[in-house]
Short mmCIF file of C-alpha atoms in Angstrom, two decimals:
data_model
loop_
_atom_site.label_atom_id
_atom_site.label_comp_id
_atom_site.label_asym_id
_atom_site.label_seq_id
_atom_site.Cartn_x
_atom_site.Cartn_y
_atom_site.Cartn_z
CA ASP A 476 -7.92 245.84 72.53
CA TRP A 477 -7.88 246.19 76.30
CA ARG A 478 -9.54 249.61 76.37
CA GLU A 479 -12.28 248.63 73.90
CA SER A 480 -12.93 245.43 75.84
CA SER A 481 -13.39 247.33 79.08
CA GLU A 482 -15.71 249.82 77.39
CA TRP A 483 -17.73 247.00 75.83
CA ALA A 484 -18.16 245.34 79.22
CA ARG A 485 -19.30 248.62 80.81
CA ALA A 486 -21.83 249.13 78.02
CA ALA A 487 -23.15 245.58 78.40
CA GLN A 488 -23.56 245.70 82.18
CA PRO A 489 -26.98 247.45 82.12
CA ALA A 490 -28.37 244.65 79.94
CA VAL A 491 -27.17 242.07 82.46
CA ASP A 492 -28.69 244.10 85.28
CA GLU A 493 -32.01 244.25 83.44
CA LEU A 494 -32.01 240.46 82.95
CA ARG A 495 -31.38 240.05 86.67
CA SER A 496 -34.24 242.42 87.49
CA VAL A 497 -36.68 240.50 85.28
CA ALA A 498 -35.53 237.17 86.73
CA ALA A 499 -36.26 238.38 90.25
CA THR A 500 -39.91 238.96 89.45
CA GLY A 501 -40.73 236.60 86.59
CA PRO A 502 -38.37 233.68 85.96
CA SER A 503 -39.46 231.71 82.90
CA ASN A 504 -38.24 229.25 80.31
CA ASP A 505 -38.19 232.06 77.72
CA LEU A 506 -36.01 234.18 79.98
CA LEU A 507 -33.72 231.19 80.51
CA ALA A 508 -33.29 230.85 76.76
CA LEU A 509 -32.50 234.56 76.51
CA VAL A 510 -29.82 234.27 79.21
CA GLU A 511 -28.31 231.28 77.41
CA ARG A 512 -28.11 233.38 74.23
CA ALA A 513 -26.53 236.19 76.23
CA VAL A 514 -23.88 233.89 77.69
CA GLY A 515 -23.13 232.53 74.23
CA HIS A 516 -22.76 236.05 72.86
CA VAL A 517 -20.39 237.11 75.64
CA VAL A 518 -18.28 233.99 75.07
CA LYS A 519 -17.99 234.81 71.36
CA VAL A 520 -16.85 238.32 72.23
CA ILE A 521 -14.29 237.16 74.78
CA MET A 522 -12.68 234.88 72.19
CA HIS A 523 -11.81 237.94 70.10
CA ALA A 524 -10.98 240.40 72.86
CA ASP A 525 -8.11 241.38 75.12
CA ASP A 526 -9.89 240.70 78.41
CA SER A 527 -6.82 241.03 80.61
CA SER A 528 -8.90 243.23 82.92
CA GLY A 529 -11.38 240.37 83.37
CA ALA A 530 -14.36 242.66 82.78
CA ILE A 531 -15.97 240.56 80.04
CA GLY A 532 -15.30 237.38 82.00
CA ASP A 533 -17.11 238.93 84.96
CA LEU A 534 -20.16 239.49 82.74
CA ALA A 535 -20.13 235.83 81.75
CA ARG A 536 -19.90 234.75 85.39
CA GLN A 537 -22.79 237.02 86.33
CA LEU A 538 -24.92 235.56 83.55
CA LEU A 539 -24.03 232.00 84.52
CA GLY A 540 -24.97 232.73 88.12
CA LEU A 541 -28.26 234.21 86.92
CA HIS A 542 -28.84 231.15 84.72
CA ALA A 543 -28.51 228.83 87.71
CA GLU A 544 -30.84 230.99 89.80
CA ILE A 545 -33.53 230.93 87.09
CA CYS A 546 -33.20 227.16 86.90
CA ASP A 547 -33.76 226.99 90.67
CA ALA A 548 -37.27 228.25 90.00
CA GLY A 549 -38.04 225.00 88.16
CA VAL A 550 -38.82 226.58 84.80
CA ALA A 551 -36.28 224.64 82.69
CA ASP A 552 -37.03 221.68 80.47
CA GLN A 553 -34.78 219.13 82.17
CA VAL A 554 -33.54 217.31 79.06
CA LYS A 555 -32.94 220.56 77.15
CA LEU A 556 -31.08 221.98 80.13
CA ALA A 557 -28.81 218.92 80.19
CA ALA A 558 -28.12 219.31 76.46
CA TRP A 559 -27.24 223.00 76.89
CA MET A 560 -24.91 222.26 79.80
CA VAL A 561 -22.99 219.64 77.81
CA ARG A 562 -22.83 221.80 74.70
CA PHE A 563 -21.75 224.93 76.56
CA GLY A 564 -19.23 223.13 78.77
CA CYS A 565 -17.70 220.80 76.19
CA ASP A 566 -18.16 222.44 72.78
CA ASP A 567 -18.75 226.18 72.88
CA GLN A 568 -15.81 227.28 75.03
CA ASP A 569 -13.27 226.19 77.65
CA PHE A 570 -13.24 229.22 79.97
CA PHE A 571 -16.21 228.48 82.18
CA VAL A 572 -17.87 225.42 83.71
CA VAL A 573 -21.47 224.58 84.60
CA ASP A 574 -21.58 222.28 87.58
CA PRO A 575 -23.98 219.30 87.52
CA VAL A 576 -23.88 219.24 91.33
CA ARG A 577 -25.16 222.82 91.43
CA TYR A 578 -27.79 222.07 88.78
CA ALA A 579 -28.91 218.68 90.15
CA PRO A 580 -32.26 219.90 91.57
CA ALA A 581 -33.12 221.66 88.31
CA LEU A 582 -32.02 218.69 86.19
CA GLY A 583 -34.03 216.16 88.16
CA ASP A 584 -33.80 212.46 87.35
CA ARG A 585 -34.56 212.90 83.64
CA GLY A 586 -32.06 215.68 83.14
CA LEU A 587 -29.31 213.97 85.11
CA SER A 588 -29.77 210.77 83.14
CA ALA A 589 -29.51 212.71 79.90
CA TYR A 590 -26.43 214.58 81.16
CA ARG A 591 -24.75 211.34 82.26
CA ARG A 592 -25.39 209.68 78.91
CA ALA A 593 -24.04 212.64 76.97
CA ILE A 594 -20.86 212.87 79.08
CA ALA A 595 -20.35 209.09 78.91
CA GLN A 596 -20.46 209.26 75.12
CA ARG A 597 -17.76 211.91 74.97
CA ASP A 598 -14.28 210.93 73.89
CA ASP A 599 -11.67 211.65 76.56
CA ALA A 600 -9.60 213.41 73.94
CA ASP A 601 -12.46 215.80 73.19
CA ARG A 602 -12.11 218.82 75.48
CA VAL A 603 -10.14 216.71 77.94
CA PHE A 604 -10.53 219.02 80.91
CA ALA A 605 -14.24 219.66 80.46
CA VAL A 606 -15.15 215.97 80.09
CA ARG A 607 -12.90 214.85 82.94
CA TRP A 608 -14.20 217.61 85.20
CA ALA A 609 -17.82 216.73 84.44
CA ARG A 610 -17.16 213.08 85.30
CA GLN A 611 -15.48 214.07 88.53
CA ARG A 612 -18.43 216.25 89.52
CA LEU A 613 -20.88 213.44 88.76
CA THR A 614 -18.84 211.19 91.01
CA VAL A 615 -19.11 213.73 93.83
CA LEU A 616 -22.83 214.01 93.19
CA ASP A 617 -23.18 210.25 93.63
CA GLY A 618 -21.34 210.44 96.96
CA ASP A 619 -19.61 207.04 96.66
CA GLU A 620 -16.32 207.50 98.53
CA GLU A 621 -14.60 204.58 96.81
CA ALA A 622 -15.48 206.02 93.40
CA ILE A 623 -14.44 209.52 94.48
CA VAL A 624 -11.03 208.23 95.57
CA ALA A 625 -10.59 206.34 92.31
CA VAL A 626 -11.61 209.23 90.06
CA LEU A 627 -10.17 212.20 91.97
CA GLY A 628 -7.35 210.54 93.88
CA GLY A 629 -5.58 208.70 91.09
CA ASP A 630 -2.46 207.01 92.39
CA LEU A 631 -2.48 209.06 95.63
CA THR A 632 1.11 210.18 95.35
CA ARG A 633 0.72 213.98 95.25
CA PRO A 634 -0.90 216.52 97.56
CA HIS A 635 -3.39 217.83 94.99
CA GLN A 636 -4.95 214.37 94.74
CA PHE A 637 -5.62 214.27 98.48
CA ILE A 638 -6.85 217.87 98.31
CA ALA A 639 -9.45 216.92 95.69
CA ILE A 640 -10.73 214.07 97.87
CA CYS A 641 -10.87 216.26 100.98
CA GLU A 642 -12.76 218.99 99.13
CA ALA A 643 -15.27 216.42 97.90
CA MET A 644 -15.74 215.05 101.42
CA ALA A 645 -16.20 218.58 102.76
CA GLU A 646 -18.76 219.32 100.07
CA LEU A 647 -20.65 216.20 101.12
CA GLY A 648 -20.52 217.28 104.77
CA ARG A 649 -18.29 214.38 105.86
CA ASP A 650 -15.77 216.10 108.13
CA GLU A 651 -14.54 212.83 109.65
CA ARG A 652 -13.46 211.73 106.17
CA VAL A 653 -11.93 215.15 105.46
CA LEU A 654 -9.72 214.66 108.51
CA ALA A 655 -8.84 211.09 107.60
CA TRP A 656 -7.77 211.94 104.06
CA ALA A 657 -6.04 215.20 105.02
CA ASN A 658 -3.99 213.47 107.70
CA ARG A 659 -3.06 210.73 105.28
CA GLY A 660 -2.02 213.26 102.64
CA ILE A 661 0.05 215.22 105.15
CA ALA A 662 1.83 212.03 106.20
CA GLN A 663 2.43 210.64 102.72
CA THR A 664 3.23 213.64 100.51
CA THR A 665 5.50 216.67 100.43
CA GLY A 666 5.59 220.06 98.74
CA TRP A 667 3.96 223.45 99.08
CA GLN A 668 0.46 222.09 98.41
CA VAL A 669 0.54 220.23 101.73
CA GLU A 670 -0.31 223.61 103.25
CA LYS A 671 -3.78 223.31 101.70
CA LEU A 672 -4.25 219.92 103.40
CA TYR A 673 -3.58 221.57 106.76
CA ASP A 674 -6.12 224.27 105.88
CA LEU A 675 -8.75 221.67 105.00
CA ALA A 676 -8.15 219.69 108.19
CA CYS A 677 -8.29 222.84 110.32
CA GLY A 678 -11.48 223.86 108.57
CA ALA A 679 -13.05 220.52 109.53
CA HIS A 680 -11.99 220.97 113.15
CA GLU A 681 -13.38 224.51 113.18
CA ARG A 682 -16.73 223.25 111.93
CA ARG A 683 -16.65 220.68 114.72
CA ASN A 684 -15.82 223.43 117.26
CA ALA A 685 -12.48 221.87 118.22
CA PRO A 686 -10.07 224.83 118.59
CA LEU A 687 -7.43 222.82 120.45
CA GLU A 688 -7.21 220.44 117.52
CA VAL A 689 -6.79 223.41 115.19
CA LEU A 690 -3.98 224.68 117.42
CA ARG A 691 -2.30 221.26 117.44
CA LEU A 692 -2.35 221.07 113.66
CA ARG A 693 -1.14 224.64 113.17
CA ARG A 694 1.72 223.98 115.58
CA GLU A 695 2.65 220.82 113.69
CA GLN A 696 2.46 222.66 110.37
CA HIS A 697 4.68 225.48 111.58
CA GLU A 698 7.27 223.13 113.03
CA THR A 699 7.36 221.19 109.77
CA MET A 700 7.29 223.99 107.19
CA ALA A 701 7.89 227.22 109.10
CA SER A 702 7.20 230.47 107.25
CA ALA A 703 5.66 233.84 107.98
CA SER A 704 2.28 232.51 106.78
CA THR A 705 2.36 229.40 109.00
CA TYR A 706 3.43 231.62 111.91
CA SER A 707 0.44 233.88 111.30
CA ARG A 708 -1.94 230.92 111.17
CA LEU A 709 -0.47 229.48 114.35
CA ARG A 710 -0.90 232.80 116.11
CA ARG A 711 -4.57 233.03 115.10
CA ALA A 712 -5.19 229.50 116.36
CA ALA A 713 -3.37 230.22 119.63
CA ASP A 714 -5.18 233.53 120.13
CA ALA A 715 -8.50 231.68 119.80
CA VAL A 716 -7.73 229.78 123.00
CA ASP A 717 -5.66 232.53 124.67
CA ALA A 718 -2.45 230.52 124.33
CA TRP A 719 -0.17 232.73 122.25
CA GLY A 720 2.03 233.52 125.21
CA ILE A 721 2.79 229.81 125.52
CA GLU A 722 3.37 229.27 121.78
CA ARG A 723 5.22 232.43 120.78
CA ASP A 724 8.84 231.66 121.67
CA ALA A 725 8.86 228.22 120.07
CA ALA A 726 7.11 229.62 116.99
CA ARG A 727 9.77 232.31 116.59
CA LEU A 728 12.57 229.82 117.11
CA ALA A 729 11.17 227.70 114.27
CA LEU A 730 11.20 230.76 112.03
CA ARG A 731 14.74 231.65 113.02
CA GLU A 732 15.91 228.16 112.08
CA ARG A 733 13.94 227.78 108.84
CA ASP A 734 12.91 231.22 107.53
CA PHE A 735 15.03 234.08 108.84
CA GLY A 736 13.29 236.63 106.65
CA GLY A 737 9.93 235.31 107.79
CA LEU A 738 10.95 235.98 111.39
CA VAL A 739 11.75 239.60 110.54
CA ASP A 740 8.43 239.93 108.71
CA ALA A 741 6.53 238.48 111.66
CA LEU A 742 8.20 240.82 114.13
CA LEU A 743 7.44 243.83 111.97
CA ALA A 744 3.81 242.73 111.55
CA GLU A 745 3.49 242.49 115.33
CA GLY A 746 4.88 245.97 115.86
CA GLU A 747 8.20 244.84 117.37
CA ALA A 748 10.35 247.09 115.21
CA GLU A 749 13.31 247.17 117.62
CA THR A 750 13.52 243.38 117.82
CA ALA A 751 13.07 243.06 114.07
CA TRP A 752 15.98 245.44 113.49
CA SER A 753 18.22 243.61 115.95
CA VAL A 754 17.48 240.29 114.26
CA ALA A 755 18.04 241.76 110.79
CA VAL A 756 21.47 243.23 111.56
CA GLU A 757 22.85 240.44 113.74
CA ASN A 758 23.87 238.44 110.66
CA THR A 759 25.94 240.73 108.45
CA ASP A 760 25.99 238.16 105.62
CA TRP A 761 22.19 238.05 105.37
CA ASP A 762 20.58 240.12 102.62
CA PRO A 763 17.03 241.13 103.57
CA GLY A 764 16.16 242.07 100.00
CA LEU A 765 14.88 245.36 98.72
CA ALA A 766 11.26 245.24 99.94
CA ARG A 767 12.13 244.01 103.43
CA ARG A 768 15.01 246.48 103.72
CA LEU A 769 12.56 249.29 102.97
CA ARG A 770 10.06 248.08 105.58
CA LEU A 771 12.83 247.88 108.17
CA ALA A 772 14.03 251.37 107.35
CA GLU A 773 10.50 252.76 107.63
CA ALA A 774 10.04 251.07 111.00
CA ARG A 775 13.43 252.36 112.17
CA GLU A 776 13.02 255.95 111.01
CA ALA A 777 11.09 257.37 113.95
CA GLY A 778 13.55 256.35 116.65
CA HIS A 779 16.82 256.09 114.71
CA PRO A 780 16.61 258.24 111.57
CA GLN A 781 20.34 258.06 110.83
CA GLN A 782 20.29 254.26 110.56
CA ALA A 783 17.14 254.43 108.46
CA LEU A 784 18.80 256.99 106.17
CA HIS A 785 21.62 254.66 105.17
CA TRP A 786 19.17 251.83 104.43
CA TYR A 787 16.99 254.18 102.39
CA MET A 788 19.97 255.12 100.26
CA THR A 789 20.78 251.46 99.71
CA VAL A 790 17.17 250.86 98.63
CA VAL A 791 17.41 253.73 96.14
CA ASP A 792 20.60 252.31 94.61
CA GLU A 793 19.02 248.86 94.33
CA THR A 794 15.83 250.30 92.83
CA LEU A 795 17.78 252.17 90.16
CA LEU A 796 19.35 248.98 88.92
CA ASP A 797 16.13 248.94 86.87
CA THR A 798 15.24 251.54 84.27
CA GLY A 799 11.91 253.06 83.35
CA ARG A 800 9.46 255.43 84.95
CA PRO A 801 7.95 252.96 87.46
CA ALA A 802 11.41 252.30 88.95
CA TYR A 803 12.22 256.01 88.96
CA ALA A 804 8.95 256.82 90.73
CA ARG A 805 9.71 254.25 93.43
CA ALA A 806 13.21 255.64 93.87
CA VAL A 807 11.96 259.21 94.20
CA ALA A 808 9.40 258.18 96.81
CA VAL A 809 12.14 256.56 98.90
CA LEU A 810 14.40 259.58 98.42
CA LYS A 811 11.72 261.79 99.94
CA ARG A 812 11.69 259.59 103.03
CA ALA A 813 15.49 259.63 103.07
CA ARG A 814 15.47 263.44 102.99
CA ARG A 815 13.14 263.49 105.98
CA ALA A 816 15.38 261.06 107.86
CA ALA A 817 18.42 263.16 106.97
CA ASP A 818 16.79 266.30 108.32
CA ALA A 819 15.86 264.50 111.54
CA SER A 820 19.41 263.22 112.08
CA ASP A 821 21.37 266.36 111.14
CA GLU A 822 22.63 264.60 108.01
CA ALA A 823 21.09 267.04 105.53
CA GLY A 824 24.50 268.12 104.23
CA SER A 825 25.83 264.64 103.55
CA PHE A 826 22.48 263.65 102.04
CA ALA A 827 22.64 266.61 99.64
CA VAL A 828 26.14 265.54 98.52
CA TRP A 829 24.90 262.00 98.02
CA VAL A 830 22.01 263.23 95.84
CA VAL A 831 24.44 265.25 93.72
CA ASN A 832 26.53 262.13 93.18
CA LEU A 833 23.40 260.14 92.41
CA ARG A 834 22.38 262.62 89.73
CA GLU A 835 25.85 262.46 88.23
CA ARG A 836 25.84 258.66 88.11
CA HIS A 837 22.48 258.68 86.33
CA ARG A 838 22.86 261.78 84.21
CA ARG A 839 22.04 259.79 81.06
CA ARG A 840 18.52 259.10 82.38
CA PRO A 841 16.66 262.33 81.49
CA ALA A 842 13.32 261.04 82.78
CA LEU A 843 14.84 260.31 86.18
CA ILE A 844 16.58 263.69 86.32
CA ALA A 845 13.30 265.43 85.47
CA MET A 846 11.48 263.56 88.24
CA LEU A 847 14.24 264.47 90.73
CA ASP A 848 13.93 268.11 89.71
CA LYS A 849 10.16 268.04 90.16
CA ALA A 850 10.57 266.56 93.65
CA GLY A 851 13.11 269.24 94.61
CA LEU A 852 15.90 266.70 94.92
CA GLY A 853 18.66 268.67 93.26
#
């Protein structure tokens, strides 16, 4: 179970650390074989464990990283290494990958030839992802753009296909091609993944030391798909060239038109609590939602505790639409803030009456009542 899995991983960690220590001073083919056995053992365990904490998976990743580092020392038999990579990646498990691009120096010509032959002989239906991924990585290793587009790009109708090409071009150090394919993907596709294409293009411009181009793209992105995250990226790009004062008003207008909640979030993040409150209450039909309502109340409390109090009470009522101790704990925490706001606004009496009514409405929730008692909310 989860607890036993976590304990097993903690007990195994010293063995992994010892392997790493030995590898640092004496990498060898025998040590490589031992690490391969260790990885295989961890994979067998993870197949029969509740590893929702990820602790056993972390052990496997540490061992795989150590395996690659030992191979960097040139101690591996190239053909045997290729055979292990294919067996581990395509037969033993489907959780982890071993990248032929990463291992290319250790594989050498003989090992790569053996790896290519083994992958070519695999049926597409056999471990579909592992075989397809290995072929894609070999294509990147070869560096042929036409082949990369054919294998990774497919029919070039969806953002993720352009993303794969851009990532390959970036890996090969071809920023001009990153920009070309990212711009094409931005122009030809739609959906939330287009955001990643903007990130890749901006990354290429940053590596080329072109901050104005980054700003241009972030402005375009925000105008096209405005959200709190695109606003934040635009601000960082504008700050880099001391241009936020020029960009700010248009950026906020785009949020107001496309993502009203995002505008409130941005204003709160920038410390403009008064403006955020004014924006939030100007449209009485707009529901900020529980989490945003709480943030607004917290920002409002210092200067206008009475207004914050009423929003806190609304948050408590919304929170108690759920049952269970986690919901009750959240409600009690907000009630403590509400009590403070009530005291600061001379509303302690009305707040006390409201708590009495709250307890009456939820009298059939003994766990909640006990938590209210413990917090002195009676």
